[in-house]
XYZ file of C-alpha atoms in Angstrom:
533
model
C 15.255 18.153 50.226
C 17.876 17.358 47.617
C 18.159 18.931 44.175
C 17.270 15.571 42.638
C 14.038 15.391 44.625
C 13.056 18.872 43.450
C 13.828 17.868 39.857
C 11.582 14.802 40.143
C 8.743 16.845 41.588
C 8.900 19.665 39.041
C 9.216 17.344 36.044
C 6.662 14.748 37.128
C 9.145 11.910 37.487
C 8.603 8.945 39.812
C 10.765 8.151 42.819
C 9.347 10.485 45.480
C 6.358 10.388 47.805
C 3.200 12.172 46.675
C 3.152 14.279 49.844
C 6.719 15.466 49.178
C 5.809 16.259 45.558
C 2.776 18.258 46.676
C 4.790 20.330 49.148
C 7.523 21.092 46.597
C 5.001 22.151 43.940
C 3.185 24.314 46.481
C 6.419 26.069 47.457
C 7.349 26.562 43.782
C 3.958 28.192 43.212
C 4.477 30.515 46.180
C 7.895 31.546 44.854
C 6.499 32.239 41.372
C 8.631 29.551 39.742
C 8.249 29.216 35.937
C 10.170 26.535 34.113
C 12.783 27.953 31.710
C 12.189 25.922 28.548
C 15.257 27.415 26.860
C 17.519 26.178 29.635
C 15.785 22.812 29.614
C 16.277 22.642 25.869
C 20.001 23.263 26.208
C 20.295 20.400 28.672
C 18.142 17.990 26.675
C 19.216 19.109 23.217
C 15.597 19.875 22.296
C 13.484 23.027 22.234
C 10.154 21.241 22.778
C 8.717 23.451 20.035
C 6.798 22.217 16.992
C 6.129 24.591 14.125
C 2.764 24.568 12.357
C 2.646 26.401 9.025
C -0.821 26.767 7.467
C -2.417 28.902 4.754
C -4.873 30.737 7.024
C -7.543 30.161 9.661
C -10.473 31.501 7.635
C -11.055 27.998 6.310
C -12.324 25.987 9.265
C -10.426 22.931 8.022
C -7.170 24.625 9.020
C -8.636 25.980 12.254
C -9.785 22.499 13.253
C -6.452 20.979 12.210
C -4.561 23.545 14.290
C -6.695 22.716 17.327
C -6.017 18.982 16.948
C -2.287 19.507 16.448
C -2.018 21.740 19.520
C -3.873 19.265 21.726
C -1.806 16.310 20.575
C 1.474 18.217 20.836
C 0.615 19.433 24.351
C -0.053 15.832 25.399
C 3.463 14.950 24.223
C 5.010 17.900 26.058
C 5.429 20.200 23.047
C 4.443 23.811 22.455
C 3.086 24.686 19.000
C 4.246 27.799 17.158
C 1.654 28.727 14.507
C 2.573 30.748 11.402
C 0.261 31.625 8.486
C 1.377 32.058 4.874
C -1.780 33.124 3.006
C -0.681 30.697 0.229
C 2.412 32.806 -0.473
C 5.480 30.596 -1.215
C 7.907 33.380 -0.242
C 6.130 33.941 3.059
C 6.109 30.196 3.617
C 9.869 29.968 3.128
C 10.349 32.822 5.600
C 8.075 31.063 8.118
C 10.075 27.849 7.897
C 13.304 29.811 8.298
C 11.934 31.533 11.420
C 10.974 28.201 12.970
C 14.435 26.834 12.304
C 15.849 29.931 13.970
C 13.749 29.171 17.034
C 15.224 25.682 17.101
C 11.927 23.903 16.424
C 12.212 20.149 16.894
C 9.956 19.568 13.900
C 7.630 21.304 11.467
C 4.139 20.474 10.211
C 3.716 22.180 6.855
C 0.795 22.667 4.505
C 2.957 23.670 1.552
C 2.177 26.343 -0.984
C 5.712 26.095 -2.334
C 6.743 23.364 -4.707
C 9.474 22.233 -7.057
C 12.739 20.372 -6.758
C 14.742 23.434 -5.704
C 12.341 24.161 -2.824
C 12.304 20.536 -1.713
C 16.099 20.436 -1.796
C 16.229 23.591 0.339
C 13.881 22.035 2.907
C 15.969 18.869 3.061
C 19.057 20.967 3.646
C 17.533 22.384 6.840
C 17.785 18.933 8.465
C 14.647 19.507 10.532
C 11.973 16.770 10.697
C 9.131 17.941 8.459
C 5.731 16.377 7.796
C 3.326 17.703 5.180
C -0.442 17.903 5.509
C -2.872 18.845 2.762
C -0.483 19.171 -0.166
C 2.460 16.847 -0.661
C 6.138 17.387 -1.338
C 8.242 14.678 -2.923
C 10.369 12.746 -0.452
C 8.759 14.103 2.735
C 6.419 12.400 5.221
C 2.754 13.092 4.587
C -0.377 12.627 6.677
C -3.601 12.698 4.716
C -6.361 10.774 3.005
C -6.484 9.012 -0.312
C -7.844 12.010 -2.200
C -8.585 10.278 -5.513
C -10.533 7.403 -3.960
C -12.471 9.722 -1.667
C -13.638 11.950 -4.521
C -14.362 8.874 -6.605
C -16.673 7.660 -3.848
C -18.386 11.050 -3.878
C -19.073 10.724 -7.624
C -20.491 7.229 -7.222
C -22.556 8.384 -4.239
C -24.124 11.149 -6.344
C -24.755 8.800 -9.268
C -26.448 6.367 -6.903
C -28.859 9.130 -5.823
C -30.198 9.519 -9.393
C -28.299 12.683 -10.231
C -27.760 12.802 -13.996
C -25.523 15.875 -14.173
C -22.361 16.495 -12.172
C -20.749 19.908 -11.875
C -17.268 19.922 -10.361
C -15.786 23.212 -9.138
C -12.014 23.303 -9.676
C -11.026 26.898 -8.990
C -7.468 25.950 -8.013
C -6.645 25.201 -11.654
C -5.599 28.770 -12.419
C -3.138 28.729 -9.485
C -1.340 25.581 -10.656
C 1.538 27.444 -12.277
C 2.245 29.482 -9.133
C 1.586 27.393 -6.027
C 1.265 23.829 -4.819
C -2.275 22.523 -5.399
C -1.493 18.831 -4.958
C -4.549 17.960 -2.838
C -6.943 19.855 -5.122
C -5.387 18.261 -8.209
C -5.710 14.761 -6.775
C -9.356 15.313 -5.914
C -10.007 16.547 -9.440
C -8.262 13.490 -10.893
C -10.429 11.284 -8.694
C -13.526 13.042 -10.056
C -12.401 12.591 -13.666
C -11.561 8.919 -13.249
C -14.842 8.070 -11.517
C -16.933 10.103 -13.969
C -15.230 8.430 -16.945
C -16.361 5.057 -15.602
C -19.979 6.316 -15.615
C -20.484 7.456 -19.234
C -24.211 8.112 -18.798
C -23.451 11.021 -16.497
C -23.295 14.506 -17.968
C -20.284 16.235 -16.407
C -19.126 19.851 -16.311
C -16.082 21.494 -14.743
C -16.086 25.091 -13.515
C -12.584 26.518 -13.209
C -13.309 30.261 -12.808
C -12.271 31.776 -9.450
C -15.684 33.494 -9.321
C -17.496 30.199 -9.652
C -20.969 31.010 -8.314
C -22.342 32.752 -11.470
C -20.944 29.993 -13.694
C -22.516 27.288 -11.549
C -25.851 29.107 -11.517
C -25.771 29.293 -15.316
C -25.217 25.548 -15.565
C -28.064 24.866 -13.140
C -30.426 26.990 -15.216
C -29.394 25.346 -18.493
C -31.089 22.029 -17.686
C -33.966 20.643 -15.687
C -32.117 17.390 -14.947
C -31.144 16.576 -11.375
C -27.733 18.168 -10.850
C -25.119 17.444 -8.193
C -22.572 20.147 -7.375
C -19.286 18.667 -6.154
C -16.770 20.870 -4.342
C -13.217 19.996 -3.246
C -13.810 21.711 0.116
C -16.668 22.385 2.514
C -15.632 26.046 2.533
C -16.570 26.463 -1.143
C -19.653 24.262 -0.827
C -21.008 26.436 1.996
C -20.571 29.608 -0.077
C -22.507 27.992 -2.923
C -25.225 26.729 -0.601
C -25.698 30.190 0.901
C -25.887 31.767 -2.569
C -28.541 29.284 -3.689
C -30.621 29.872 -0.568
C -30.431 33.645 -0.881
C -31.738 33.471 -4.418
C -34.505 31.037 -3.539
C -33.241 28.035 -5.511
C -34.868 24.742 -4.521
C -31.652 23.049 -3.534
C -33.200 19.887 -2.193
C -35.581 19.457 -5.152
C -33.258 19.004 -8.127
C -29.874 20.399 -7.067
C -27.615 18.659 -4.566
C -24.466 20.101 -2.996
C -21.578 18.014 -1.670
C -18.428 19.271 0.027
C -15.200 17.701 1.168
C -13.516 17.682 4.633
C -16.471 17.252 7.032
C -15.574 20.303 9.111
C -17.208 20.673 12.536
C -19.190 23.749 11.482
C -21.525 21.566 9.391
C -23.059 20.122 12.537
C -24.639 23.488 13.330
C -26.401 24.005 9.989
C -30.176 23.786 10.005
C -29.957 21.812 6.760
C -27.083 19.329 6.844
C -24.580 19.436 3.981
C -23.462 16.131 2.504
C -19.680 15.912 2.600
C -16.736 13.544 2.391
C -15.045 12.922 5.723
C -11.261 13.128 5.766
C -10.507 12.421 9.435
C -9.027 15.790 10.391
C -8.520 14.630 13.972
C -6.627 11.531 12.894
C -4.552 13.371 10.313
C -3.466 15.985 12.851
C -2.612 13.407 15.510
C -0.726 11.223 13.023
C 1.289 14.189 11.766
C 2.331 15.199 15.301
C 3.229 11.607 16.137
C 5.402 11.405 13.026
C 7.283 14.576 13.968
C 7.615 13.415 17.567
C 9.040 10.073 16.448
C 11.487 11.717 14.049
C 12.557 14.303 16.607
C 13.291 11.557 19.104
C 15.240 9.509 16.570
C 12.723 6.671 16.908
C 11.947 6.495 13.214
C 14.659 5.567 10.697
C 14.630 6.772 7.118
C 12.079 4.881 5.069
C 10.009 3.649 8.007
C 6.315 4.503 8.411
C 4.347 5.598 11.450
C 0.768 4.329 11.720
C -2.384 5.318 13.524
C -5.179 2.726 13.672
C -8.721 3.551 12.591
C -11.497 2.093 10.492
C -11.706 2.870 6.782
C -13.534 1.611 3.733
C -11.693 -1.205 1.958
C -11.352 -0.142 -1.718
C -11.612 -3.753 -2.883
C -14.710 -5.105 -1.166
C -16.225 -1.768 0.013
C -16.837 -3.109 3.518
C -15.903 -1.020 6.544
C -12.441 -2.041 7.647
C -11.411 -2.306 11.286
C -7.912 -3.747 10.954
C -6.419 -1.135 8.638
C -3.689 1.328 9.545
C -3.031 4.837 8.249
C 0.631 5.323 7.480
C 2.726 8.442 7.090
C 5.594 8.110 4.650
C 8.877 8.818 6.461
C 11.491 10.375 4.172
C 12.703 8.750 0.981
C 10.868 9.019 -2.322
C 7.124 8.816 -1.786
C 5.898 5.803 -3.780
C 2.712 5.539 -5.790
C 0.978 5.617 -2.427
C -0.630 3.346 0.081
C -4.123 2.315 1.018
C -5.929 0.610 3.859
C -7.506 -2.739 3.011
C -8.807 -5.808 4.817
C -6.093 -8.255 5.751
C -8.095 -10.932 3.935
C -8.304 -8.828 0.772
C -4.638 -7.917 1.033
C -3.522 -11.526 1.335
C -5.787 -12.672 -1.492
C -4.575 -9.971 -3.855
C -0.982 -10.514 -2.787
C -1.161 -14.215 -3.613
C -2.769 -13.502 -6.975
C -0.079 -10.948 -7.786
C 2.663 -13.344 -6.735
C 1.222 -16.061 -8.962
C 1.075 -13.625 -11.875
C 4.634 -12.539 -11.164
C 5.864 -16.136 -11.189
C 3.949 -16.895 -14.378
C 5.439 -13.884 -16.113
C 8.958 -15.224 -15.665
C 10.367 -18.021 -17.815
C 9.479 -19.721 -21.090
C 7.410 -22.861 -21.524
C 9.157 -24.009 -24.710
C 12.699 -23.894 -23.349
C 11.440 -25.482 -20.129
C 9.973 -28.453 -22.038
C 13.263 -28.934 -23.925
C 15.094 -28.927 -20.593
C 12.630 -31.443 -19.109
C 13.130 -33.834 -22.040
C 16.910 -33.567 -21.747
C 16.698 -34.159 -17.984
C 14.463 -37.198 -18.520
C 16.884 -38.701 -21.056
C 19.801 -38.187 -18.690
C 17.841 -39.894 -15.895
C 17.055 -42.901 -18.094
C 20.648 -43.149 -19.351
C 21.948 -43.032 -15.773
C 19.619 -45.872 -14.748
C 20.659 -47.995 -17.752
C 24.329 -47.337 -17.045
C 23.951 -48.435 -13.414
C 22.064 -51.600 -14.401
C 24.645 -52.713 -16.954
C 27.560 -51.540 -14.824
C 26.508 -53.431 -11.698
C 24.348 -56.103 -13.357
C 21.686 -55.287 -10.798
C 18.436 -53.327 -10.994
C 17.986 -50.435 -8.526
C 14.336 -49.421 -8.918
C 14.759 -46.548 -6.471
C 16.979 -44.795 -9.012
C 13.828 -44.230 -11.081
C 13.132 -41.289 -8.760
C 15.950 -39.523 -10.620
C 13.886 -39.431 -13.822
C 11.248 -36.871 -12.654
C 13.915 -34.967 -10.732
C 16.044 -34.792 -13.873
C 13.044 -33.578 -15.869
C 12.112 -30.993 -13.218
C 15.586 -29.519 -12.816
C 16.108 -29.599 -16.580
C 12.910 -27.568 -16.914
C 14.142 -25.161 -14.249
C 17.686 -24.796 -15.613
C 16.406 -23.824 -19.051
C 14.217 -21.111 -17.474
C 10.792 -22.717 -17.677
C 8.000 -20.912 -15.826
C 8.040 -22.257 -12.292
C 4.361 -22.923 -11.704
C 2.147 -26.014 -11.646
C 3.003 -26.690 -15.293
C 6.526 -27.587 -14.167
C 5.071 -30.496 -12.184
C 2.772 -31.560 -15.032
C 5.590 -31.708 -17.582
C 7.813 -33.492 -15.046
C 5.134 -36.168 -14.507
C 4.665 -36.672 -18.250
C 8.401 -36.950 -18.840
C 8.802 -39.256 -15.829
C 6.104 -41.681 -17.012
C 7.558 -41.743 -20.513
C 11.018 -42.206 -19.018
C 9.875 -45.102 -16.817
C 8.304 -46.856 -19.813
C 11.418 -46.214 -21.889
C 13.625 -47.559 -19.084
C 11.551 -50.719 -18.566
C 11.596 -51.694 -22.227
C 14.943 -50.043 -22.958
C 16.833 -52.378 -20.638
C 15.534 -55.428 -22.518
C 16.213 -53.805 -25.881
C 19.775 -52.924 -24.857
C 20.335 -56.425 -23.427
C 19.153 -58.045 -26.674
C 21.403 -55.806 -28.763
C 24.518 -56.103 -26.547
C 24.439 -59.739 -25.436
C 22.626 -61.429 -28.347
C 23.621 -59.244 -31.306
C 20.051 -58.429 -32.324
C 19.394 -55.291 -34.321
C 17.174 -52.580 -32.824
C 14.249 -53.612 -35.047
C 14.687 -57.268 -34.105
C 14.807 -56.402 -30.392
C 11.531 -54.475 -30.729
C 9.869 -57.401 -32.506
C 11.129 -59.780 -29.821
C 9.562 -57.679 -27.040
C 6.285 -57.449 -28.953
C 6.244 -61.244 -29.339
C 6.997 -61.789 -25.649
C 4.239 -59.401 -24.511
C 1.718 -61.119 -26.790
C 2.693 -64.794 -26.545
C 4.591 -65.323 -23.263
C 2.428 -64.529 -20.184
C 5.331 -64.842 -17.764
C 7.341 -62.260 -19.696
C 4.387 -59.871 -19.873
C 3.777 -60.191 -16.132
C 7.453 -59.517 -15.394
C 7.423 -56.398 -17.591
C 4.241 -55.074 -15.938
C 5.645 -55.749 -12.456
C 8.897 -53.986 -13.309
C 7.014 -51.025 -14.804
C 4.774 -50.703 -11.730
C 7.810 -50.745 -9.450
C 9.508 -48.084 -11.548
C 6.379 -45.914 -11.474
C 6.178 -46.110 -7.678
C 9.642 -44.610 -7.342
C 8.823 -42.132 -10.096
C 5.944 -40.974 -7.876
C 8.385 -40.482 -5.014
C 10.514 -38.308 -7.271
C 7.449 -36.260 -8.266
C 6.687 -35.575 -4.593
C 10.237 -34.267 -4.195
C 9.663 -31.974 -7.195
C 6.471 -30.611 -5.635
C 8.342 -29.852 -2.411
C 11.087 -28.012 -4.282
C 8.540 -25.980 -6.275
C 6.629 -24.983 -3.136
C 9.818 -23.872 -1.416
C 10.838 -21.783 -4.423
C 7.384 -20.212 -4.638
C 7.370 -19.237 -0.947
C 10.860 -17.755 -1.266
C 9.705 -15.875 -4.329
C 6.714 -14.468 -2.477
C 8.941 -13.174 0.295
C 11.247 -11.555 -2.252
C 8.432 -10.024 -4.291
C 6.693 -8.699 -1.178
C 9.585 -6.363 -0.456
C 9.308 -4.836 -3.925
C 5.586 -4.949 -4.615
C 3.942 -4.309 -1.267
C 6.410 -2.344 0.860
C 4.147 0.704 0.840
C 1.921 -0.441 3.675
C 1.948 -2.887 6.551
C -1.247 -4.034 8.209
C -1.670 -4.186 11.998
C -0.992 -7.912 11.946
C 2.249 -7.378 10.038
C 1.038 -8.647 6.661
C 1.580 -6.665 3.492
C -1.345 -5.556 1.359
C -1.763 -6.131 -2.303
C -0.787 -2.828 -3.851
C 0.211 0.761 -3.344
C -2.300 3.501 -3.757
C -2.108 7.023 -2.538
C -3.272 7.334 1.030
C -5.907 6.075 3.383
C -9.474 6.054 2.147
C -11.695 7.271 4.960
C -14.740 8.567 3.118
C -17.512 8.762 5.692
C -20.523 10.812 4.595
C -22.066 13.474 6.790
C -25.724 14.253 6.410
C -28.305 12.863 3.991
């Protein structure tokens, strides 16, 4: 067979018969053939290696994440190189350098390092890098919305009649040395949610040896107490300590973890926890690296993996949300998954508020009055210049008022139409009577006061004159209405254009599956499923 046929068989490409492929693979097996990935990498310009840098594997969260990453990477044809840092920034930097030396196509990093200098060094390596767990400014990140998830945990505990909350924040003392972004965000979520529930008694334990401190707090009160931990790993240690000392955990003390690691399924007494979709995070992170390594993702674009979450606005389970990984560029305030319906509703409300915040009513009214006067003057000039009445020109009165309002920076909302209608009606009345007043003054040398008195007399004493005035006014108002409809069309067009412009600035942090933009930017996806009772 030809070299091309062998290549197709060994690399699983189409274009050959299955029997031929089977025979070639059988012969390769007999000859002890092993594909040389280094040579393949030279030809393709890729090493087919992905680096995975984690703290350790003692915490099952990282062990489970590593398993997910390896499975997803293998499905995409990659081999994973795992390095552990033990939360040492110097060791982490060395690990990243080693992976670059191996020619890794991308790196998944749970960073212990932090700071602008470190981030600048990573950017200088020019290797696609996605963070998990902790964040680094300007790099893609796959994770959950930590603050919202912990906030849900607080509200969950409060809804179960716990009156005291104890939050264990042992990472606090490491803040000056290493990156604790995920732990800090969870703590901030706890603080924000607890502040909104002032009846709760809250305590924070920051000592590294937290078990004695927690036990002291439990013994200081007989009130139902919920112990909240930022990881299942810590929660399990506390649960074991309470059991060993015979504390009635289920009676008045509740324990809640965070991560929903697989190990919890094998406990005789289930531990309540906050799910953070480890499987989805790992798969999304690998997909982001794969896309970047294959030049399929441009700077600033986001890569999404679909799954259901809890909408933070209506609290209903969402099925049309998308988790997004930020791809390069400055990471914004964040992004969240919401219902399309909620997103559109909030977007429209925000757009309306944005429009209302621009412009000034007073200057707009002045502009509308000036525009109305110009419209009336133009109509009078045409009538006396041509000695004919063109009622259709009355449509210029509301248009003049509307564009006068707009030119002098009035707020472009429904008030613009209201003021245009008022000015147009006043203008039509002024035009109808103004023509007769001007005619009396120009052709019959009456004074302004005499012309007014003459019109009053005609309206009161001469039915034919009154009918003619009313007919003329009605005709003018009909064309004024036509002008108002034109104003409404212009306003609607401007508003839609404004929405499109504002969307790029206000809602560019997330796109829904159907392409619409949600209402705001929060941190990450909220996927806070509870495990256990």
